[in-house]
Short mmCIF file of C-alpha atoms and ligand atoms in Angstrom, two decimals:
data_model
loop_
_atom_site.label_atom_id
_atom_site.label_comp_id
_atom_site.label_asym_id
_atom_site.label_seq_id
_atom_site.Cartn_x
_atom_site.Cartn_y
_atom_site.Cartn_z
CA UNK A 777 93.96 104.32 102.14
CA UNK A 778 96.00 103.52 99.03
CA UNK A 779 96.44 106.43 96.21
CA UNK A 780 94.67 105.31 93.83
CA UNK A 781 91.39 103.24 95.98
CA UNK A 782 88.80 102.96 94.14
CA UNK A 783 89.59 104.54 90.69
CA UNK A 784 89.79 102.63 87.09
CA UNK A 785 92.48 103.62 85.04
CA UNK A 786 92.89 102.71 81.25
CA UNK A 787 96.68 102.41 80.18
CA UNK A 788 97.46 102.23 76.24
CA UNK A 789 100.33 100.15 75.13
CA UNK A 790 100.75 98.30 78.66
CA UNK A 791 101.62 94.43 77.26
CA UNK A 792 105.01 95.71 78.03
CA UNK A 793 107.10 98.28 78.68
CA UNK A 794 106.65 101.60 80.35
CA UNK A 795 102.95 100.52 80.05
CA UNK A 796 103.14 97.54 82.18
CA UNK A 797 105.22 98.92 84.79
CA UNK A 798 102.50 101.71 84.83
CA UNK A 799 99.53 99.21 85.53
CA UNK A 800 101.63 96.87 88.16
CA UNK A 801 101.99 100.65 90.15
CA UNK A 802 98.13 101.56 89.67
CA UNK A 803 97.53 97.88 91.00
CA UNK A 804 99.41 97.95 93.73
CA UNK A 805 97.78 101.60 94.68
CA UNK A 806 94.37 100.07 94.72
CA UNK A 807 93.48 100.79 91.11
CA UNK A 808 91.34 98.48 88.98
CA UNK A 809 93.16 98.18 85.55
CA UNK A 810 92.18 98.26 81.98
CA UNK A 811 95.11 97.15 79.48
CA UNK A 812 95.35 97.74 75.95
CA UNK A 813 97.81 96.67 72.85
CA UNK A 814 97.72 95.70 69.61
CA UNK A 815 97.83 91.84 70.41
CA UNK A 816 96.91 90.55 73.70
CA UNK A 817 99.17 86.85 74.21
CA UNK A 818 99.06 84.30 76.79
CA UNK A 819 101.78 86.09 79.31
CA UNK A 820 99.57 89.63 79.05
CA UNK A 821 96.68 87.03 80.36
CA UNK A 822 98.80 85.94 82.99
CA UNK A 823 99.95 89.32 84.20
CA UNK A 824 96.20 90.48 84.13
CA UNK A 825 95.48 87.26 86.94
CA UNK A 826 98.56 88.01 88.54
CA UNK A 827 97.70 91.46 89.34
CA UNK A 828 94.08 91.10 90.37
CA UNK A 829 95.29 87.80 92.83
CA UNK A 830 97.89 90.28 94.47
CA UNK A 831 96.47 92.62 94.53
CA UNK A 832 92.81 92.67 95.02
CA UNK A 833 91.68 94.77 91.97
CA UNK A 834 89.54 94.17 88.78
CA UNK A 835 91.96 93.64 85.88
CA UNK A 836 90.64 93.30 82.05
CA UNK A 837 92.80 93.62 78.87
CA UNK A 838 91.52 94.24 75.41
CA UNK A 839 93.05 94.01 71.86
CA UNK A 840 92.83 97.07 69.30
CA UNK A 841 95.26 99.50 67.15
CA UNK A 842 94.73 102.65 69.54
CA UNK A 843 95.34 104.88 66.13
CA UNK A 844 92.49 103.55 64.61
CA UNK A 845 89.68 106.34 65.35
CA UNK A 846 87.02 103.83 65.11
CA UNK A 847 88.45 101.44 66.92
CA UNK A 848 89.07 103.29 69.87
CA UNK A 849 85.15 104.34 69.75
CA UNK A 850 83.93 100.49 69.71
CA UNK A 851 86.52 100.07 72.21
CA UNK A 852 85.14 103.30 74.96
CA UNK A 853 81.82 101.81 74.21
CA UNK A 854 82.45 97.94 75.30
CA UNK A 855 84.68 99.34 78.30
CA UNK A 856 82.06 101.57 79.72
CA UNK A 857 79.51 98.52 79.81
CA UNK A 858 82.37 96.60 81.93
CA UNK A 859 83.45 99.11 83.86
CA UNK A 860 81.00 101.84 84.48
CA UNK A 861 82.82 104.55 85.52
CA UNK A 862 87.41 105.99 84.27
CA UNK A 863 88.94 108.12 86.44
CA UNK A 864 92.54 108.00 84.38
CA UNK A 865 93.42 107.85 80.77
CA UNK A 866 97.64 106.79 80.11
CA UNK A 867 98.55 107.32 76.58
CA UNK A 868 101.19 105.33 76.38
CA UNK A 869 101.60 103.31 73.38
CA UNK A 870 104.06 104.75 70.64
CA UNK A 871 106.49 103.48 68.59
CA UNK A 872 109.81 104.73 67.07
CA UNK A 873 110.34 104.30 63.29
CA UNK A 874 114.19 106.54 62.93
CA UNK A 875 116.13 107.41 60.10
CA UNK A 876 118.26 110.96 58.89
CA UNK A 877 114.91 112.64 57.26
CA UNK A 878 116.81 112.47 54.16
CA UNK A 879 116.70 109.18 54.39
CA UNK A 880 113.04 108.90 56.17
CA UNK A 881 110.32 107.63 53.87
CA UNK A 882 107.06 109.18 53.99
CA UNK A 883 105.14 106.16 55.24
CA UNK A 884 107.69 105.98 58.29
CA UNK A 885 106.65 109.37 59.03
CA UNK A 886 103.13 108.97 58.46
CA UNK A 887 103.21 105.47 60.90
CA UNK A 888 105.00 107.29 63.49
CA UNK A 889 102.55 110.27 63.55
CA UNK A 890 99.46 108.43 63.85
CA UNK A 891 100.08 105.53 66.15
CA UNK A 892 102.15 108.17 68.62
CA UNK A 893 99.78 111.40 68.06
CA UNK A 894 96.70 110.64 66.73
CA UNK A 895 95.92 108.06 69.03
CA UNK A 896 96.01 110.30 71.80
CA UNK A 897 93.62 112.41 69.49
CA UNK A 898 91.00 109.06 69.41
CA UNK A 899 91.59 107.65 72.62
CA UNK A 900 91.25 111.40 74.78
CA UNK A 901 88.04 112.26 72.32
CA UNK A 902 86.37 108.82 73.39
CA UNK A 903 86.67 109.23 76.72
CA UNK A 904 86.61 112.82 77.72
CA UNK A 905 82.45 113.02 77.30
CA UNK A 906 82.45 110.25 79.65
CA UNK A 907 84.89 112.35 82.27
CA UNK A 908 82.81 115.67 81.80
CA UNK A 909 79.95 113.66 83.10
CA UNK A 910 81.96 112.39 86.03
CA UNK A 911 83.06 115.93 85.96
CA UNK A 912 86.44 114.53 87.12
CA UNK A 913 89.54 112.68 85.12
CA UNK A 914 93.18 112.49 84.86
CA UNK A 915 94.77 112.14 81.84
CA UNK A 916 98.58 111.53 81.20
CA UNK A 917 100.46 111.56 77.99
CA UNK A 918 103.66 109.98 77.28
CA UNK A 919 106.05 112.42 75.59
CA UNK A 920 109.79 112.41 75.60
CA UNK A 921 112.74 114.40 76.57
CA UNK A 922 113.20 114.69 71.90
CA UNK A 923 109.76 116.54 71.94
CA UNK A 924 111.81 119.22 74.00
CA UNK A 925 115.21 119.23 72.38
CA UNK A 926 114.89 117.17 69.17
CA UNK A 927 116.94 114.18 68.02
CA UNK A 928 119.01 114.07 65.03
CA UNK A 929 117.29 110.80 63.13
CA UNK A 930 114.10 111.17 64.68
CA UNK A 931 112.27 113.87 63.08
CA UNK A 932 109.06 111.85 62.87
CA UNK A 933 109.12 110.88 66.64
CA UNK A 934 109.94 114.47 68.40
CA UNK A 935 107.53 115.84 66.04
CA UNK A 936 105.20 113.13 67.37
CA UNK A 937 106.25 113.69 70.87
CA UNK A 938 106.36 117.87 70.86
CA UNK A 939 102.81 117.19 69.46
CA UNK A 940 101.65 115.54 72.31
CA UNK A 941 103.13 118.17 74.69
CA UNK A 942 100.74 120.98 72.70
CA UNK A 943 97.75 119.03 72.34
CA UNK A 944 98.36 118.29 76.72
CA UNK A 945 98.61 121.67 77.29
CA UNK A 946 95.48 122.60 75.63
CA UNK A 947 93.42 120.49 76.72
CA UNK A 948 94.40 121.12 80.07
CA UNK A 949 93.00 124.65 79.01
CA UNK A 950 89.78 123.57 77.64
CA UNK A 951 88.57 120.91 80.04
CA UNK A 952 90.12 122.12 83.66
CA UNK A 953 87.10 123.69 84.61
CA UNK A 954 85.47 120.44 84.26
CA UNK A 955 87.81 119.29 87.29
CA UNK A 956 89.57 117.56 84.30
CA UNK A 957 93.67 117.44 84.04
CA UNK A 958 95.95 116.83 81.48
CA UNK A 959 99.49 116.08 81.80
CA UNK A 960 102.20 115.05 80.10
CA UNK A 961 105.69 112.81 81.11
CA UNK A 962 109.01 113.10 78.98
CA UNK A 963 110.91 110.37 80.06
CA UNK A 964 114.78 110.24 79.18
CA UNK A 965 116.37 106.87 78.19
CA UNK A 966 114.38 104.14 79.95
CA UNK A 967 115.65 100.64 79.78
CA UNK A 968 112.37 98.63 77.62
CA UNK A 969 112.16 96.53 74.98
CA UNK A 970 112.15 99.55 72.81
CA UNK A 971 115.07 100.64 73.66
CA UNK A 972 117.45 97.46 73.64
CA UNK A 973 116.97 97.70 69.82
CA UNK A 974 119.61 100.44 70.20
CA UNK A 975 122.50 100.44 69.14
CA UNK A 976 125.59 100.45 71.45
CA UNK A 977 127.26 103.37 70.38
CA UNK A 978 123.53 105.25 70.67
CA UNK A 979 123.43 103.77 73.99
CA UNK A 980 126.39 104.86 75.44
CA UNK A 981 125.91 107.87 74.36
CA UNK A 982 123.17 108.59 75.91
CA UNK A 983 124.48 107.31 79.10
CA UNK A 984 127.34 110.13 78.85
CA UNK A 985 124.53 112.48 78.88
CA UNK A 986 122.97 111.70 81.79
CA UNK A 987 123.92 113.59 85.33
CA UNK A 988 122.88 109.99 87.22
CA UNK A 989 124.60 107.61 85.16
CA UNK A 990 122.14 105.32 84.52
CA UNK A 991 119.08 104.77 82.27
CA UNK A 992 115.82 105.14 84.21
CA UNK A 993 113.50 101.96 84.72
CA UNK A 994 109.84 101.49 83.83
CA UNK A 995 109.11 102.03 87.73
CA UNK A 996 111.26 105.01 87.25
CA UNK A 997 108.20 106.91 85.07
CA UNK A 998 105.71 105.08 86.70
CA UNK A 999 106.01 107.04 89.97
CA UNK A 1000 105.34 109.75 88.24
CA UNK A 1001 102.51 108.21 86.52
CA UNK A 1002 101.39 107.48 89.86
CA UNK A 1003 101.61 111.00 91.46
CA UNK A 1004 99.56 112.69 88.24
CA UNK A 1005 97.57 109.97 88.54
CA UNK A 1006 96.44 110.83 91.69
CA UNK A 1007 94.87 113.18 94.17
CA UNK A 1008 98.31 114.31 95.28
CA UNK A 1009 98.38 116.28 91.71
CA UNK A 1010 95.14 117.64 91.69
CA UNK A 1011 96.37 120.86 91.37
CA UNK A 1012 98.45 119.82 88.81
CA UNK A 1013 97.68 120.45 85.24
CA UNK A 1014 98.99 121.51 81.48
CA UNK A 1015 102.61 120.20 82.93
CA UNK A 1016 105.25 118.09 81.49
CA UNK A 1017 107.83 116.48 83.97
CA UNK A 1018 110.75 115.35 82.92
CA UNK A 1019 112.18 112.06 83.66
CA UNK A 1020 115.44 111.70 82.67
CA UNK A 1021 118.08 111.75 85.21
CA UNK A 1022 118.71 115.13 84.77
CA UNK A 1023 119.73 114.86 81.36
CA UNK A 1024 120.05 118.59 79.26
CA UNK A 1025 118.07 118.92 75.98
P1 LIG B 693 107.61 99.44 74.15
O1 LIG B 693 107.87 99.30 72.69
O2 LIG B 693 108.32 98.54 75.09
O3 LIG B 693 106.04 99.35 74.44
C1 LIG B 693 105.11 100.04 73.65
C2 LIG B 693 103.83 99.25 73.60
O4 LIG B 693 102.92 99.96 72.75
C3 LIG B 693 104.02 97.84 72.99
O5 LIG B 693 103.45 96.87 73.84
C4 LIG B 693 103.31 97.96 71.66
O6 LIG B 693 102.73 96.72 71.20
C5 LIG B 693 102.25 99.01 71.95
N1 LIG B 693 101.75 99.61 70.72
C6 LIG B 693 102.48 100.03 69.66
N2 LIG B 693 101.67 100.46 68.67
C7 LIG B 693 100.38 100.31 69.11
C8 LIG B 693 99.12 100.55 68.54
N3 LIG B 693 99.00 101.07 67.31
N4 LIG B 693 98.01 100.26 69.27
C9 LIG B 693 98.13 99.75 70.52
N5 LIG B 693 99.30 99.49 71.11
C10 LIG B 693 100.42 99.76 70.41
O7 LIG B 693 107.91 100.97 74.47
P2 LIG B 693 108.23 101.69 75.86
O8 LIG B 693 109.69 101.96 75.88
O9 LIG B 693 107.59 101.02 76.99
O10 LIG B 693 107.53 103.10 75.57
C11 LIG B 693 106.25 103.44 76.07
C12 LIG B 693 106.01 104.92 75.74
O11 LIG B 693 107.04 105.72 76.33
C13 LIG B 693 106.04 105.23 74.24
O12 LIG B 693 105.08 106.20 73.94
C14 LIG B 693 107.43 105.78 74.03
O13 LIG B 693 107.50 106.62 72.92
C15 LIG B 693 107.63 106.53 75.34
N6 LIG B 693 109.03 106.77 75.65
C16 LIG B 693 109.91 105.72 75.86
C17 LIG B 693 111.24 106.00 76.15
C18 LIG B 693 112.24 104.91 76.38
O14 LIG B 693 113.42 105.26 76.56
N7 LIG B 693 111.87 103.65 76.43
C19 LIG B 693 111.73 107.39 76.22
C20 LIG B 693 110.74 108.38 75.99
C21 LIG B 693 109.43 108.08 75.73
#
C-alpha cells in the first residue's frame, strides 16, 4: 500500500516550486491533490491532468490569495463540497520581499507578514473544525532555516518564518489530543524560482555554508513533506526539521 492511499491533501502555493514538487510526491504516494496559488495558468492545468493520468488520483486546483481571511473561508467551503473529507494541510506559499530594515519600507514588511504568517493563521483556522470532526489531520508548515538563525536583510521574512515555527508548536499543543499534528520544515537554500532571483555573490555564499555542497531540490523537502505527511510520523508532532544540508544557523 502506498503512504499516502487514500488521503486528500491541500498544498498552498504549489503552481511551482517547493509546492509542486510537494503535490507530484503526494501523487505518486496515492494521494488525491488539491492545489492552490494566486493565479492558476494553462501549464498548472496541465500538471493537474498529468498527475491524475499517472498516477491514478483525483487532482483539482483552485485560484485565491491564501492571506485573504475570507477568501480562504469561501475557499474550505467549495473544497469540502468536492472533496468531502482533508487529511493534510501544506502551508506552503510565502514570498520574500528583502532589504537592510533601514532600508525596509513598512508595506514590505506588512506584505511579507501576511501572505507568509497570516495565511497559515486563515488557512489552519478553516480547516482545523473540519479535522476535529475527522478527529485526525496533518498539518505542515513551511518555515526556514532564517526563522532559526536570522538573516541580515530579511527581517520581515525570519520574523515571518520564526512565527510560523511558534504558532506550529502550539497548535501542536492545543489540537494533539484531537489525533491532530502540526509540524513545521525549515528548509536551507533550495534551488526554485524564488531563489534564482539571487544574486550570485548571495548564492555562493550560501553554498560555502553548506556541509554537502549543494543547494537542496524541491524533492529534497518534499520527502520530508512526505514522511510528516504520513502515518510513519504519527508520533510526530510540535517539530521542525531542518533541511538544509547540514548548514549551521
Ligand atoms: P516559489 O516562489 O517558487 O513558490 C511560491 C508559490 O507561492 C508561488 O507559486 C506563488 O505564486 C505562491 N504564492 C505567493 N503568494 C501567494 C498568495 N498570497 N496566495 C497564494 N499563493 C501565493 O517559492 P519556493 O522556493 O517554492 O518556496 C515555497 C515555500 O518554501 C515558501 O514558503 C518559502 O518561504 C519556503 N522556503 C523556500 C526556500 C528556498 O530556498 N527556496 C528556503 C526556505 C523556505
Amino acid at each position: 500500500m502506498k503512504l499516502l492511499e487514500n488521503k486528500t491533501a491541500v498544498i498552498t502555493g504549489a503552481a511551482r516550486g517547493i509546492g509542486r514538487a510537494i503535490a507530484e510526491k503526494f501523487a505518486l504516494n496515492g494521494a488525491n491533490v488539491i492545489i492552490t496559488d494566486l493565479a492558476i495558468n494553462a501549464d498548472v492545468e496541465n500538471f493537474i491532468d498529468e498527475l491524475q493520468k499517472k498516477y491514478n488520483v483525483k487532482a483539482k486546483a483552485y485560484a485565491f490569495d491564501v492571506s485573504d481571511f475570507n477568501a480562504c473561508q469561501d475557499f474550505t467551503e467549495k473544497l469540502l463540497k468536492d472533496f468531502p473529507s482533508i487529511d493534510i494541510l501544506v502551508n506552503n506559499a510565502g514570498i520574500t520581499r528583502d532589504n537592510l530594515l533601514l532600508r525596509m519600507s513598512e508595506q514590505d514588511w506588512d506584505m511579507v507578514i501576511k501572505v507568509n504568517l497570516k495565511s497559515v493563521f486563515n488557512m489552519t483556522k478553516a480547516l482545523l473544525q473540519h479535522f476535529m470532526k475527522n478527529r485526525s489531520g496533518s498539518i505542515i508548515n513551511m518555515a526556514s532555516v532564517v526563522g532559526i538563525g536570522g538573516n541580515a536583510g530579511q527581517a520581515n521574512y525570519s520574523a515571518s518564518k520564526a512565527g510560523i515555527i511558534g504558532f506550529t508548536k502550539s497548535i501542536a499543543q492545543e489540537v494533539g489530543s484531537r489525533n491532530i499534528r502540526c509540524n513545521a520544515i525549515a528548509p536551507g537554500f533550495i534551488e526554485t524560482p524564488m531563489t534564482a532571483q539571487l544574486p550570485d555573490d548571495i548564492r555562493k555564499d550560501w553554498m560555502n555554508k553548506i556541509p554537502l555542497k549543494r543547494g537542496g531540490t524541491p524533492d529534497d523537502v518534499a520527502n520530508v513533506a512526505l514522511f510528516l505527511a504520513s502515518d510513519l510520523a504519527s508520533y510526530v508532532s510540535g517539530q521542525v526539521i531542518n533541511v538544509c544540508g547540514g548548514m549551521r544557523m
